[in-house]
CSV table of C-alpha atoms in Angstrom, one decimal:
chain,number,residue,atom,x,y,z
A,90,MET,CA,19.9,-9.1,-0.8
A,91,THR,CA,18.1,-12.2,-3.0
A,92,GLY,CA,15.1,-12.2,-2.1
A,93,MET,CA,12.2,-11.2,-0.3
A,94,LYS,CA,8.3,-12.2,0.8
A,95,ILE,CA,5.4,-10.3,1.5
A,96,SER,CA,3.7,-12.2,5.1
A,97,PRO,CA,1.0,-9.9,6.7
A,98,LEU,CA,2.2,-8.0,9.5
A,99,ALA,CA,-0.3,-9.9,12.0
A,100,ASP,CA,2.6,-12.6,11.3
A,101,TYR,CA,5.4,-9.9,12.3
A,102,PRO,CA,3.4,-7.5,14.6
A,103,ARG,CA,6.8,-6.1,16.1
A,104,PHE,CA,7.0,-4.3,13.0
A,105,ALA,CA,3.7,-2.2,13.4
A,106,PRO,CA,6.0,0.7,15.4
A,107,LEU,CA,8.7,0.5,12.4
A,108,ILE,CA,6.2,1.5,10.1
A,109,ALA,CA,4.3,3.9,12.0
A,110,GLN,CA,7.6,5.6,11.5
A,111,TRP,CA,8.0,5.2,7.8
A,112,HIS,CA,4.6,6.7,7.8
A,113,PHE,CA,4.4,9.4,10.1
A,114,GLY,CA,7.8,10.5,7.9
A,115,GLU,CA,5.7,9.7,4.8
A,116,TRP,CA,3.2,11.7,5.4
A,117,GLY,CA,2.5,13.3,9.0
A,118,HIS,CA,3.0,16.3,7.4
A,119,LEU,CA,-0.2,16.3,6.0
A,120,TYR,CA,-2.3,15.6,9.1
A,121,PRO,CA,-0.9,19.1,11.4
A,122,GLY,CA,-0.9,18.0,15.3
A,123,GLY,CA,-0.5,14.0,14.5
A,124,THR,CA,1.9,12.0,16.4
A,125,VAL,CA,4.6,8.6,16.3
A,126,ASP,CA,2.0,7.2,18.8
A,127,GLY,CA,-1.6,8.1,16.6
A,128,TRP,CA,0.0,6.2,13.6
A,129,LEU,CA,0.5,3.2,15.7
A,130,ASP,CA,-2.7,3.4,16.9
A,131,HIS,CA,-4.6,3.8,13.2
A,132,ILE,CA,-1.6,1.1,11.9
A,133,ARG,CA,-2.7,-1.5,14.9
A,134,THR,CA,-6.2,-1.6,13.7
A,135,ARG,CA,-5.6,-2.5,10.1
A,136,ILE,CA,-3.9,-6.3,11.8
A,137,HIS,CA,-6.1,-8.9,10.1
A,138,VAL,CA,-5.8,-11.7,7.3
A,139,ASP,CA,-9.1,-12.5,6.5
A,140,ARG,CA,-10.3,-9.3,5.8
A,141,ILE,CA,-9.6,-5.0,5.0
A,142,PRO,CA,-8.4,-3.8,7.0
A,143,MET,CA,-5.5,-5.8,6.5
A,144,THR,CA,-1.9,-5.2,5.7
A,145,VAL,CA,1.3,-6.8,4.3
A,146,VAL,CA,4.9,-6.3,5.0
A,147,ALA,CA,7.8,-6.9,2.1
A,148,LEU,CA,10.7,-8.7,3.9
A,149,ASP,CA,14.3,-9.3,2.3
A,150,ASP,CA,15.9,-12.3,2.9
A,151,ARG,CA,17.0,-11.7,7.1
A,152,ASP,CA,13.6,-10.8,7.6
A,153,GLU,CA,14.2,-7.5,7.9
A,154,PRO,CA,11.0,-5.2,7.1
A,155,ILE,CA,11.8,-3.3,3.8
A,156,GLY,CA,8.1,-2.3,2.8
A,157,ALA,CA,4.3,-2.5,3.9
A,158,ALA,CA,1.1,-1.7,1.8
A,159,ALA,CA,-2.8,-2.1,3.0
A,160,LEU,CA,-6.2,-2.9,2.5
A,161,ILE,CA,-8.2,-0.3,3.7
A,162,GLU,CA,-11.9,0.5,3.7
A,163,HIS,CA,-11.5,4.5,3.0
A,164,ASP,CA,-8.5,6.4,1.9
A,165,MET,CA,-10.4,10.0,0.6
A,166,GLU,CA,-12.8,11.6,2.4
A,167,THR,CA,-13.7,13.6,-0.5
A,168,GLN,CA,-15.0,10.4,-2.4
A,169,PRO,CA,-16.9,8.2,1.1
A,170,GLU,CA,-18.9,6.4,-1.9
A,171,LEU,CA,-15.4,4.4,-3.0
A,172,SER,CA,-14.7,1.4,-1.5
A,173,PRO,CA,-11.9,-0.7,-0.5
A,174,TRP,CA,-8.4,0.9,-1.3
A,175,LEU,CA,-4.8,0.3,-1.6
A,176,GLY,CA,-2.6,3.3,1.1
A,177,GLY,CA,-0.3,3.5,2.7
A,178,LEU,CA,3.2,1.5,0.1
A,179,TYR,CA,5.9,2.9,1.5
A,180,VAL,CA,9.1,0.6,0.7
A,181,ILE,CA,12.9,2.0,1.9
A,182,LEU,CA,15.5,3.8,0.0
A,183,THR,CA,17.5,1.5,0.1
A,184,ALA,CA,15.1,-1.1,-1.0
A,185,ARG,CA,13.0,0.5,-4.1
A,186,ARG,CA,13.9,0.4,-7.6
A,187,ARG,CA,14.2,-3.6,-6.5
A,188,GLY,CA,10.1,-4.2,-7.5
A,189,VAL,CA,9.0,-4.3,-3.8
A,190,ALA,CA,6.2,-1.5,-4.0
A,191,SER,CA,5.0,-4.1,-7.2
A,192,ALA,CA,4.3,-6.9,-5.1
A,193,LEU,CA,3.2,-5.5,-2.3
A,194,ILE,CA,0.7,-4.0,-4.8
A,195,ARG,CA,0.2,-7.5,-7.1
A,196,HIS,CA,-0.1,-9.3,-2.9
A,197,LEU,CA,-3.0,-6.6,-2.1
A,198,MET,CA,-4.7,-7.2,-5.5
A,199,GLY,CA,-4.7,-10.8,-4.9
A,200,CYS,CA,-6.2,-10.9,-1.3
A,201,ALA,CA,-8.4,-8.5,-2.9
A,202,ALA,CA,-10.0,-11.6,-5.3
A,203,ASP,CA,-9.4,-14.0,-3.3
A,204,PHE,CA,-12.1,-11.6,-0.5
A,205,GLY,CA,-14.7,-11.2,-4.1
A,206,ILE,CA,-13.7,-7.6,-4.3
A,207,ARG,CA,-14.8,-6.3,-8.0
A,208,ASP,CA,-13.8,-2.9,-7.8
A,209,LEU,CA,-10.0,-1.3,-5.8
A,210,TYR,CA,-8.9,2.3,-5.5
A,211,LEU,CA,-5.9,4.6,-5.0
A,212,TYR,CA,-4.4,7.8,-5.0
A,213,THR,CA,-1.4,8.4,-5.5
A,214,ASN,CA,0.8,12.4,-6.5
A,215,SER,CA,3.9,10.4,-7.3
A,216,ALA,CA,3.3,6.8,-8.8
A,217,GLU,CA,1.1,6.8,-11.0
A,218,ALA,CA,3.4,5.6,-13.5
A,219,LEU,CA,3.6,2.1,-11.4
A,220,TYR,CA,0.3,1.5,-11.2
A,221,ARG,CA,-0.7,2.3,-15.0
A,222,LYS,CA,2.4,-0.9,-15.6
A,223,LEU,CA,0.1,-2.5,-12.7
A,224,ASP,CA,-3.1,-2.6,-14.9
A,225,TRP,CA,-4.7,0.3,-12.4
A,226,ARG,CA,-6.7,2.6,-14.9
A,227,LEU,CA,-6.5,6.9,-14.0
A,228,LEU,CA,-10.4,7.9,-12.7
A,229,SER,CA,-9.6,11.5,-12.6
A,230,ARG,CA,-7.4,13.7,-11.2
A,231,GLU,CA,-8.3,16.4,-8.6
A,232,PRO,CA,-6.9,18.6,-5.4
A,233,TYR,CA,-6.0,17.0,-2.6
A,234,MET,CA,-4.6,17.7,0.7
A,235,GLY,CA,-2.7,19.9,-0.3
A,236,GLN,CA,-1.7,18.2,-4.3
A,237,GLU,CA,-2.9,17.0,-7.7
A,238,VAL,CA,-4.0,13.5,-7.0
A,239,ALA,CA,-4.7,10.5,-9.4
A,240,LEU,CA,-7.4,8.9,-8.0
A,241,MET,CA,-7.0,5.3,-9.9
A,242,THR,CA,-8.9,1.8,-10.5
A,243,THR,CA,-8.4,-1.2,-10.6
A,244,ARG,CA,-10.4,-4.4,-11.2
A,245,PRO,CA,-8.8,-7.4,-9.3
A,246,SER,CA,-11.3,-10.0,-9.7
A,247,ASN,CA,-10.7,-9.7,-13.0
A,248,ARG,CA,-6.7,-10.5,-12.9
A,249,PRO,CA,-5.3,-14.1,-12.4
A,250,LEU,CA,-3.2,-14.4,-8.5
A,251,GLU,CA,0.5,-13.8,-10.0
A,252,LEU,CA,2.8,-14.4,-7.4
A,253,PRO,CA,5.3,-11.9,-6.0
A,254,VAL,CA,8.1,-11.0,-8.5
A,255,ALA,CA,11.8,-11.7,-7.5
A,256,PHE,CA,13.8,-9.4,-5.5
A,257,GLY,CA,15.8,-8.3,-8.3
A,258,ALA,CA,12.7,-6.6,-10.7
A,259,ARG,CA,13.0,-3.1,-11.2
A,260,SER,CA,9.8,-0.7,-10.6
A,261,SER,CA,9.1,2.5,-8.3
A,262,ALA,CA,9.3,2.9,-4.8
A,263,LYS,CA,6.3,4.3,-3.2
A,264,ALA,CA,2.8,5.9,-3.6
């Protein structure tokens, strides 16, 4: 693969079922009784281009989906006062460590800046170093859904808007 683009899921709604499968496979165990169809219903509520909640999809040079991420109102039940959030970041195994996650994060930070968002939040249990490289800072470490997570924040409105990096750049994978 030599290139990629990031587009709103609204432009590619046919990929919503695949993204639901990715998310269910990665995080479904955290939601007993959940189903792929339930995840799909949830993802369909995030198909906007001009407001939160919105999902974007990374596409390879053949327009095949290789990753996705979202801007959402809330993502941690224990932190209802914090909003909005970057969440649902997922990159397929064969596209990891190629800059896809970084490009998705940068793209959504640009969208957040365009929306006038001052503070953006996320939590991760596996990609803290990736986010630190992209100017996110640690707010706290706390238990959440049976694991310790890093609660992080950034100020997207203080950053210049950046174009996604070339697909060949090196980065970490998923959050």
